[in-house]
């Protein structure tokens, strides 16, 4: 499986708020999904509770009461009482003060067509509003992916990024079905995942073997992990915490989930923000090509910026810098670098993965990439680039993987209802990539592109074709797009905002994926909308500036 294409489109892993496993980095980060265990005997939902519902729009509501749903078969799920309690100790969060966080579990149907059958556990984490007398309700957070852990997003960013929002909202992070500490998809063990991620080119059986491993370990879950079901779960969670309307802040793939929610439940939308917007009307193949072209542009801008810095391993010629770095990374296929500390090899696939991990970010992450390339190119030390690749792939320092890559694949394929591309279409895509993204795709072959469209050989066939979603009847929705976003091109945000029946586009001018953490102007506007309901004027543009913590 070729990393530089197969992990794109909704195949990209979470990349928001500078959350990385490398202390101090501000790149794509991907909040690493916590490891979970699939459940073979899922507990039944709690008995329904009867009580009044809060007011339809966000307003001070000091107490939380569960609300029901019109479908009698689903009322036990909507009415369940979440037993919030202190979160269990987590060695991965030993530097985080967990005393202000509460954890709980909700239960939802595995198959909404058979709500009386098996159930799925959803892991939740809550940080209650600081000012309970001014509480507006709950704000659900999703970091993207698919495969990103909302629990990790909350613990890593509740104070640093969401402080203003936490004054008035209970912040709730959740792991969607298939992810992290919820009932999770598991496919490969650590050793097999290591081998797959380091593989420079797709083998003839790589995709089929991966799918077979997922079916063997998680076959019962695979047909039901798609975004349509995740959106239904989100509505159950809304009811279970006692909110009559959903307030939601989603990043990257989280915008896809939020869009599907708004389209399925327009009358239950409260204040929704979709940052780093995906366009549901774009086919997976077209999306992969568009993303790679976007990354190419950012890569070239990184190289041009590098030659103006005091220490750059790419020389002083801006015209030659991008080629020099690409030649080095491509050369790792024949001459991988071996880490003197761990003995691990930096392959072409891992080198490009590490580089692209940092291309998600802003100038700070470009600095880290520059240092990583310097160490590898001049000192033959690959450890920093390996660390960036591990960050992207969800690998911790002990060599253990989160399930984010397994979940990413499973959810993408459960969603992918597009017609499989023909060989001619794949060849045309490869020609486009070579023409429009030559540095990043010079090494790619037709087999690599075919492997990227790996759902054709997946055990489950998706049921969600590319489509325009309008969410007619929804409350106003705020869509945030960034002009230099490589992972979710700005054109997607423009089209989504224009397609939704009641949406406003807020634009950040600058590079990097998502806007909330990269612009104090964007952050101020988003917070004002979520807290006061104040929508920014149509056509508003914000510069890229340091976003304050707002704690």
JSON list of N, CA and C in Angstrom, two decimals, residues 17-65:
[
{"chain": "A", "resi": 17, "resn": "UNK", "atom": "N", "xyz": [-5.35, 20.91, 15.53]},
{"chain": "A", "resi": 17, "resn": "UNK", "atom": "CA", "xyz": [-4.96, 21.50, 16.80]},
{"chain": "A", "resi": 17, "resn": "UNK", "atom": "C", "xyz": [-3.55, 21.15, 17.24]},
{"chain": "A", "resi": 18, "resn": "UNK", "atom": "N", "xyz": [-2.68, 20.78, 16.28]},
{"chain": "A", "resi": 18, "resn": "UNK", "atom": "CA", "xyz": [-1.28, 20.55, 16.61]},
{"chain": "A", "resi": 18, "resn": "UNK", "atom": "C", "xyz": [-1.05, 19.47, 17.63]},
{"chain": "A", "resi": 19, "resn": "UNK", "atom": "N", "xyz": [-1.94, 18.50, 17.73]},
{"chain": "A", "resi": 19, "resn": "UNK", "atom": "CA", "xyz": [-1.78, 17.45, 18.72]},
{"chain": "A", "resi": 19, "resn": "UNK", "atom": "C", "xyz": [-0.84, 16.41, 18.15]},
{"chain": "A", "resi": 20, "resn": "UNK", "atom": "N", "xyz": [0.34, 16.27, 18.71]},
{"chain": "A", "resi": 20, "resn": "UNK", "atom": "CA", "xyz": [1.30, 15.30, 18.20]},
{"chain": "A", "resi": 20, "resn": "UNK", "atom": "C", "xyz": [1.90, 14.51, 19.34]},
{"chain": "A", "resi": 21, "resn": "UNK", "atom": "N", "xyz": [2.52, 13.41, 18.98]},
{"chain": "A", "resi": 21, "resn": "UNK", "atom": "CA", "xyz": [3.21, 12.63, 20.00]},
{"chain": "A", "resi": 21, "resn": "UNK", "atom": "C", "xyz": [4.62, 13.15, 20.22]},
{"chain": "A", "resi": 22, "resn": "UNK", "atom": "N", "xyz": [5.00, 14.18, 19.47]},
{"chain": "A", "resi": 22, "resn": "UNK", "atom": "CA", "xyz": [6.32, 14.78, 19.62]},
{"chain": "A", "resi": 22, "resn": "UNK", "atom": "C", "xyz": [6.14, 16.07, 20.40]},
{"chain": "A", "resi": 23, "resn": "UNK", "atom": "N", "xyz": [6.71, 16.16, 21.55]},
{"chain": "A", "resi": 23, "resn": "UNK", "atom": "CA", "xyz": [6.45, 17.30, 22.42]},
{"chain": "A", "resi": 23, "resn": "UNK", "atom": "C", "xyz": [6.77, 18.60, 21.71]},
{"chain": "A", "resi": 24, "resn": "UNK", "atom": "N", "xyz": [5.81, 19.50, 21.71]},
{"chain": "A", "resi": 24, "resn": "UNK", "atom": "CA", "xyz": [6.04, 20.83, 21.18]},
{"chain": "A", "resi": 24, "resn": "UNK", "atom": "C", "xyz": [5.80, 20.99, 19.70]},
{"chain": "A", "resi": 25, "resn": "UNK", "atom": "N", "xyz": [5.61, 19.90, 18.95]},
{"chain": "A", "resi": 25, "resn": "UNK", "atom": "CA", "xyz": [5.41, 20.04, 17.51]},
{"chain": "A", "resi": 25, "resn": "UNK", "atom": "C", "xyz": [4.04, 20.61, 17.24]},
{"chain": "A", "resi": 26, "resn": "UNK", "atom": "N", "xyz": [3.91, 21.27, 16.12]},
{"chain": "A", "resi": 26, "resn": "UNK", "atom": "CA", "xyz": [2.62, 21.84, 15.75]},
{"chain": "A", "resi": 26, "resn": "UNK", "atom": "C", "xyz": [2.20, 21.42, 14.37]},
{"chain": "A", "resi": 27, "resn": "UNK", "atom": "N", "xyz": [2.42, 20.17, 14.00]},
{"chain": "A", "resi": 27, "resn": "UNK", "atom": "CA", "xyz": [2.09, 19.73, 12.66]},
{"chain": "A", "resi": 27, "resn": "UNK", "atom": "C", "xyz": [0.73, 19.09, 12.59]},
{"chain": "A", "resi": 28, "resn": "UNK", "atom": "N", "xyz": [0.59, 18.12, 11.70]},
{"chain": "A", "resi": 28, "resn": "UNK", "atom": "CA", "xyz": [-0.70, 17.51, 11.50]},
{"chain": "A", "resi": 28, "resn": "UNK", "atom": "C", "xyz": [-1.18, 16.82, 12.73]},
{"chain": "A", "resi": 29, "resn": "UNK", "atom": "N", "xyz": [-0.21, 16.21, 13.38]},
{"chain": "A", "resi": 29, "resn": "UNK", "atom": "CA", "xyz": [-0.49, 15.63, 14.64]},
{"chain": "A", "resi": 29, "resn": "UNK", "atom": "C", "xyz": [-1.43, 14.52, 14.63]},
{"chain": "A", "resi": 30, "resn": "UNK", "atom": "N", "xyz": [-2.47, 14.36, 14.33]},
{"chain": "A", "resi": 30, "resn": "UNK", "atom": "CA", "xyz": [-3.35, 13.27, 14.50]},
{"chain": "A", "resi": 30, "resn": "UNK", "atom": "C", "xyz": [-3.48, 12.82, 15.92]},
{"chain": "A", "resi": 31, "resn": "UNK", "atom": "N", "xyz": [-4.54, 13.18, 16.63]},
{"chain": "A", "resi": 31, "resn": "UNK", "atom": "CA", "xyz": [-4.69, 12.67, 17.98]},
{"chain": "A", "resi": 31, "resn": "UNK", "atom": "C", "xyz": [-4.73, 11.17, 17.94]},
{"chain": "A", "resi": 32, "resn": "UNK", "atom": "N", "xyz": [-3.74, 10.50, 18.54]},
{"chain": "A", "resi": 32, "resn": "UNK", "atom": "CA", "xyz": [-3.69, 9.06, 18.44]},
{"chain": "A", "resi": 32, "resn": "UNK", "atom": "C", "xyz": [-4.85, 8.40, 19.15]},
{"chain": "A", "resi": 33, "resn": "UNK", "atom": "N", "xyz": [-5.54, 7.51, 18.46]},
{"chain": "A", "resi": 33, "resn": "UNK", "atom": "CA", "xyz": [-6.69, 6.85, 19.04]},
{"chain": "A", "resi": 33, "resn": "UNK", "atom": "C", "xyz": [-6.25, 5.88, 20.12]},
{"chain": "A", "resi": 34, "resn": "UNK", "atom": "N", "xyz": [-6.97, 5.90, 21.22]},
{"chain": "A", "resi": 34, "resn": "UNK", "atom": "CA", "xyz": [-6.64, 4.98, 22.31]},
{"chain": "A", "resi": 34, "resn": "UNK", "atom": "C", "xyz": [-6.99, 3.56, 21.90]},
{"chain": "A", "resi": 35, "resn": "UNK", "atom": "N", "xyz": [-6.24, 2.60, 22.41]},
{"chain": "A", "resi": 35, "resn": "UNK", "atom": "CA", "xyz": [-6.48, 1.21, 22.05]},
{"chain": "A", "resi": 35, "resn": "UNK", "atom": "C", "xyz": [-7.75, 0.73, 22.73]},
{"chain": "A", "resi": 36, "resn": "UNK", "atom": "N", "xyz": [-8.53, -0.06, 22.01]},
{"chain": "A", "resi": 36, "resn": "UNK", "atom": "CA", "xyz": [-9.76, -0.59, 22.57]},
{"chain": "A", "resi": 36, "resn": "UNK", "atom": "C", "xyz": [-9.86, -2.08, 22.32]},
{"chain": "A", "resi": 37, "resn": "UNK", "atom": "N", "xyz": [-10.87, -2.71, 22.88]},
{"chain": "A", "resi": 37, "resn": "UNK", "atom": "CA", "xyz": [-11.06, -4.13, 22.71]},
{"chain": "A", "resi": 37, "resn": "UNK", "atom": "C", "xyz": [-12.46, -4.39, 22.19]},
{"chain": "A", "resi": 38, "resn": "UNK", "atom": "N", "xyz": [-12.59, -5.09, 21.05]},
{"chain": "A", "resi": 38, "resn": "UNK", "atom": "CA", "xyz": [-13.94, -5.37, 20.56]},
{"chain": "A", "resi": 38, "resn": "UNK", "atom": "C", "xyz": [-14.69, -6.24, 21.54]},
{"chain": "A", "resi": 39, "resn": "UNK", "atom": "N", "xyz": [-15.97, -5.99, 21.64]},
{"chain": "A", "resi": 39, "resn": "UNK", "atom": "CA", "xyz": [-16.77, -6.72, 22.60]},
{"chain": "A", "resi": 39, "resn": "UNK", "atom": "C", "xyz": [-17.61, -7.78, 21.88]},
{"chain": "A", "resi": 40, "resn": "UNK", "atom": "N", "xyz": [-17.55, -9.01, 22.36]},
{"chain": "A", "resi": 40, "resn": "UNK", "atom": "CA", "xyz": [-18.35, -10.06, 21.76]},
{"chain": "A", "resi": 40, "resn": "UNK", "atom": "C", "xyz": [-19.70, -10.20, 22.45]},
{"chain": "A", "resi": 41, "resn": "UNK", "atom": "N", "xyz": [-19.80, -9.72, 23.68]},
{"chain": "A", "resi": 41, "resn": "UNK", "atom": "CA", "xyz": [-21.05, -9.78, 24.41]},
{"chain": "A", "resi": 41, "resn": "UNK", "atom": "C", "xyz": [-21.36, -8.38, 24.92]},
{"chain": "A", "resi": 42, "resn": "UNK", "atom": "N", "xyz": [-22.00, -7.57, 24.07]},
{"chain": "A", "resi": 42, "resn": "UNK", "atom": "CA", "xyz": [-22.20, -6.17, 24.39]},
{"chain": "A", "resi": 42, "resn": "UNK", "atom": "C", "xyz": [-23.35, -6.02, 25.38]},
{"chain": "A", "resi": 43, "resn": "UNK", "atom": "N", "xyz": [-23.19, -5.14, 26.37]},
{"chain": "A", "resi": 43, "resn": "UNK", "atom": "CA", "xyz": [-24.24, -4.97, 27.37]},
{"chain": "A", "resi": 43, "resn": "UNK", "atom": "C", "xyz": [-25.47, -4.29, 26.78]},
{"chain": "A", "resi": 44, "resn": "UNK", "atom": "N", "xyz": [-26.59, -4.56, 27.37]},
{"chain": "A", "resi": 44, "resn": "UNK", "atom": "CA", "xyz": [-27.84, -3.93, 26.94]},
{"chain": "A", "resi": 44, "resn": "UNK", "atom": "C", "xyz": [-27.88, -2.49, 27.42]},
{"chain": "A", "resi": 45, "resn": "UNK", "atom": "N", "xyz": [-28.65, -1.64, 26.74]},
{"chain": "A", "resi": 45, "resn": "UNK", "atom": "CA", "xyz": [-28.74, -0.24, 27.17]},
{"chain": "A", "resi": 45, "resn": "UNK", "atom": "C", "xyz": [-29.49, -0.12, 28.49]},
{"chain": "A", "resi": 46, "resn": "UNK", "atom": "N", "xyz": [-29.25, 1.02, 29.14]},
{"chain": "A", "resi": 46, "resn": "UNK", "atom": "CA", "xyz": [-29.95, 1.28, 30.38]},
{"chain": "A", "resi": 46, "resn": "UNK", "atom": "C", "xyz": [-31.43, 1.49, 30.12]},
{"chain": "A", "resi": 47, "resn": "UNK", "atom": "N", "xyz": [-32.22, 1.34, 31.16]},
{"chain": "A", "resi": 47, "resn": "UNK", "atom": "CA", "xyz": [-33.65, 1.57, 31.02]},
{"chain": "A", "resi": 47, "resn": "UNK", "atom": "C", "xyz": [-33.92, 3.03, 30.74]},
{"chain": "A", "resi": 48, "resn": "UNK", "atom": "N", "xyz": [-34.98, 3.35, 30.00]},
{"chain": "A", "resi": 48, "resn": "UNK", "atom": "CA", "xyz": [-35.27, 4.74, 29.67]},
{"chain": "A", "resi": 48, "resn": "UNK", "atom": "C", "xyz": [-35.62, 5.53, 30.91]},
{"chain": "A", "resi": 49, "resn": "UNK", "atom": "N", "xyz": [-35.26, 6.80, 30.87]},
{"chain": "A", "resi": 49, "resn": "UNK", "atom": "CA", "xyz": [-35.60, 7.70, 31.97]},
{"chain": "A", "resi": 49, "resn": "UNK", "atom": "C", "xyz": [-36.63, 8.68, 31.47]},
{"chain": "A", "resi": 50, "resn": "UNK", "atom": "N", "xyz": [-37.52, 9.10, 32.32]},
{"chain": "A", "resi": 50, "resn": "UNK", "atom": "CA", "xyz": [-38.56, 10.04, 31.93]},
{"chain": "A", "resi": 50, "resn": "UNK", "atom": "C", "xyz": [-38.34, 11.34, 32.67]},
{"chain": "A", "resi": 51, "resn": "UNK", "atom": "N", "xyz": [-38.23, 12.41, 31.90]},
{"chain": "A", "resi": 51, "resn": "UNK", "atom": "CA", "xyz": [-38.08, 13.74, 32.48]},
{"chain": "A", "resi": 51, "resn": "UNK", "atom": "C", "xyz": [-38.25, 14.75, 31.39]},
{"chain": "A", "resi": 52, "resn": "UNK", "atom": "N", "xyz": [-38.27, 16.00, 31.76]},
{"chain": "A", "resi": 52, "resn": "UNK", "atom": "CA", "xyz": [-38.51, 17.06, 30.78]},
{"chain": "A", "resi": 52, "resn": "UNK", "atom": "C", "xyz": [-37.25, 17.34, 29.99]},
{"chain": "A", "resi": 53, "resn": "UNK", "atom": "N", "xyz": [-37.41, 17.99, 28.82]},
{"chain": "A", "resi": 53, "resn": "UNK", "atom": "CA", "xyz": [-36.30, 18.33, 27.94]},
{"chain": "A", "resi": 53, "resn": "UNK", "atom": "C", "xyz": [-35.95, 19.80, 28.09]},
{"chain": "A", "resi": 54, "resn": "UNK", "atom": "N", "xyz": [-34.70, 20.17, 27.81]},
{"chain": "A", "resi": 54, "resn": "UNK", "atom": "CA", "xyz": [-34.33, 21.57, 27.86]},
{"chain": "A", "resi": 54, "resn": "UNK", "atom": "C", "xyz": [-34.91, 22.33, 26.69]},
{"chain": "A", "resi": 55, "resn": "UNK", "atom": "N", "xyz": [-34.73, 23.65, 26.68]},
{"chain": "A", "resi": 55, "resn": "UNK", "atom": "CA", "xyz": [-35.27, 24.50, 25.62]},
{"chain": "A", "resi": 55, "resn": "UNK", "atom": "C", "xyz": [-34.58, 24.20, 24.31]},
{"chain": "A", "resi": 56, "resn": "UNK", "atom": "N", "xyz": [-35.24, 24.47, 23.17]},
{"chain": "A", "resi": 56, "resn": "UNK", "atom": "CA", "xyz": [-34.69, 24.07, 21.88]},
{"chain": "A", "resi": 56, "resn": "UNK", "atom": "C", "xyz": [-33.36, 24.71, 21.52]},
{"chain": "A", "resi": 57, "resn": "UNK", "atom": "N", "xyz": [-33.11, 25.95, 21.89]},
{"chain": "A", "resi": 57, "resn": "UNK", "atom": "CA", "xyz": [-31.86, 26.62, 21.52]},
{"chain": "A", "resi": 57, "resn": "UNK", "atom": "C", "xyz": [-30.96, 26.74, 22.73]},
{"chain": "A", "resi": 58, "resn": "UNK", "atom": "N", "xyz": [-29.65, 26.90, 22.49]},
{"chain": "A", "resi": 58, "resn": "UNK", "atom": "CA", "xyz": [-28.73, 27.00, 23.64]},
{"chain": "A", "resi": 58, "resn": "UNK", "atom": "C", "xyz": [-29.13, 28.12, 24.58]},
{"chain": "A", "resi": 59, "resn": "UNK", "atom": "N", "xyz": [-29.28, 27.80, 25.83]},
{"chain": "A", "resi": 59, "resn": "UNK", "atom": "CA", "xyz": [-29.61, 28.77, 26.86]},
{"chain": "A", "resi": 59, "resn": "UNK", "atom": "C", "xyz": [-29.15, 28.19, 28.18]},
{"chain": "A", "resi": 60, "resn": "UNK", "atom": "N", "xyz": [-28.96, 29.02, 29.20]},
{"chain": "A", "resi": 60, "resn": "UNK", "atom": "CA", "xyz": [-28.47, 28.48, 30.47]},
{"chain": "A", "resi": 60, "resn": "UNK", "atom": "C", "xyz": [-29.35, 27.34, 30.99]},
{"chain": "A", "resi": 61, "resn": "UNK", "atom": "N", "xyz": [-28.77, 26.16, 31.12]},
{"chain": "A", "resi": 61, "resn": "UNK", "atom": "CA", "xyz": [-29.49, 24.99, 31.63]},
{"chain": "A", "resi": 61, "resn": "UNK", "atom": "C", "xyz": [-28.59, 24.27, 32.62]},
{"chain": "A", "resi": 62, "resn": "UNK", "atom": "N", "xyz": [-28.66, 24.64, 33.90]},
{"chain": "A", "resi": 62, "resn": "UNK", "atom": "CA", "xyz": [-27.73, 24.09, 34.89]},
{"chain": "A", "resi": 62, "resn": "UNK", "atom": "C", "xyz": [-27.81, 22.57, 35.04]},
{"chain": "A", "resi": 63, "resn": "UNK", "atom": "N", "xyz": [-28.96, 21.96, 34.76]},
{"chain": "A", "resi": 63, "resn": "UNK", "atom": "CA", "xyz": [-29.08, 20.53, 34.95]},
{"chain": "A", "resi": 63, "resn": "UNK", "atom": "C", "xyz": [-29.28, 19.84, 33.62]},
{"chain": "A", "resi": 64, "resn": "UNK", "atom": "N", "xyz": [-28.91, 18.57, 33.57]},
{"chain": "A", "resi": 64, "resn": "UNK", "atom": "CA", "xyz": [-29.02, 17.79, 32.35]},
{"chain": "A", "resi": 64, "resn": "UNK", "atom": "C", "xyz": [-30.07, 16.71, 32.55]},
{"chain": "A", "resi": 65, "resn": "UNK", "atom": "N", "xyz": [-31.05, 16.64, 31.65]},
{"chain": "A", "resi": 65, "resn": "UNK", "atom": "CA", "xyz": [-32.06, 15.61, 31.73]},
{"chain": "A", "resi": 65, "resn": "UNK", "atom": "C", "xyz": [-32.17, 14.90, 30.39]}
]
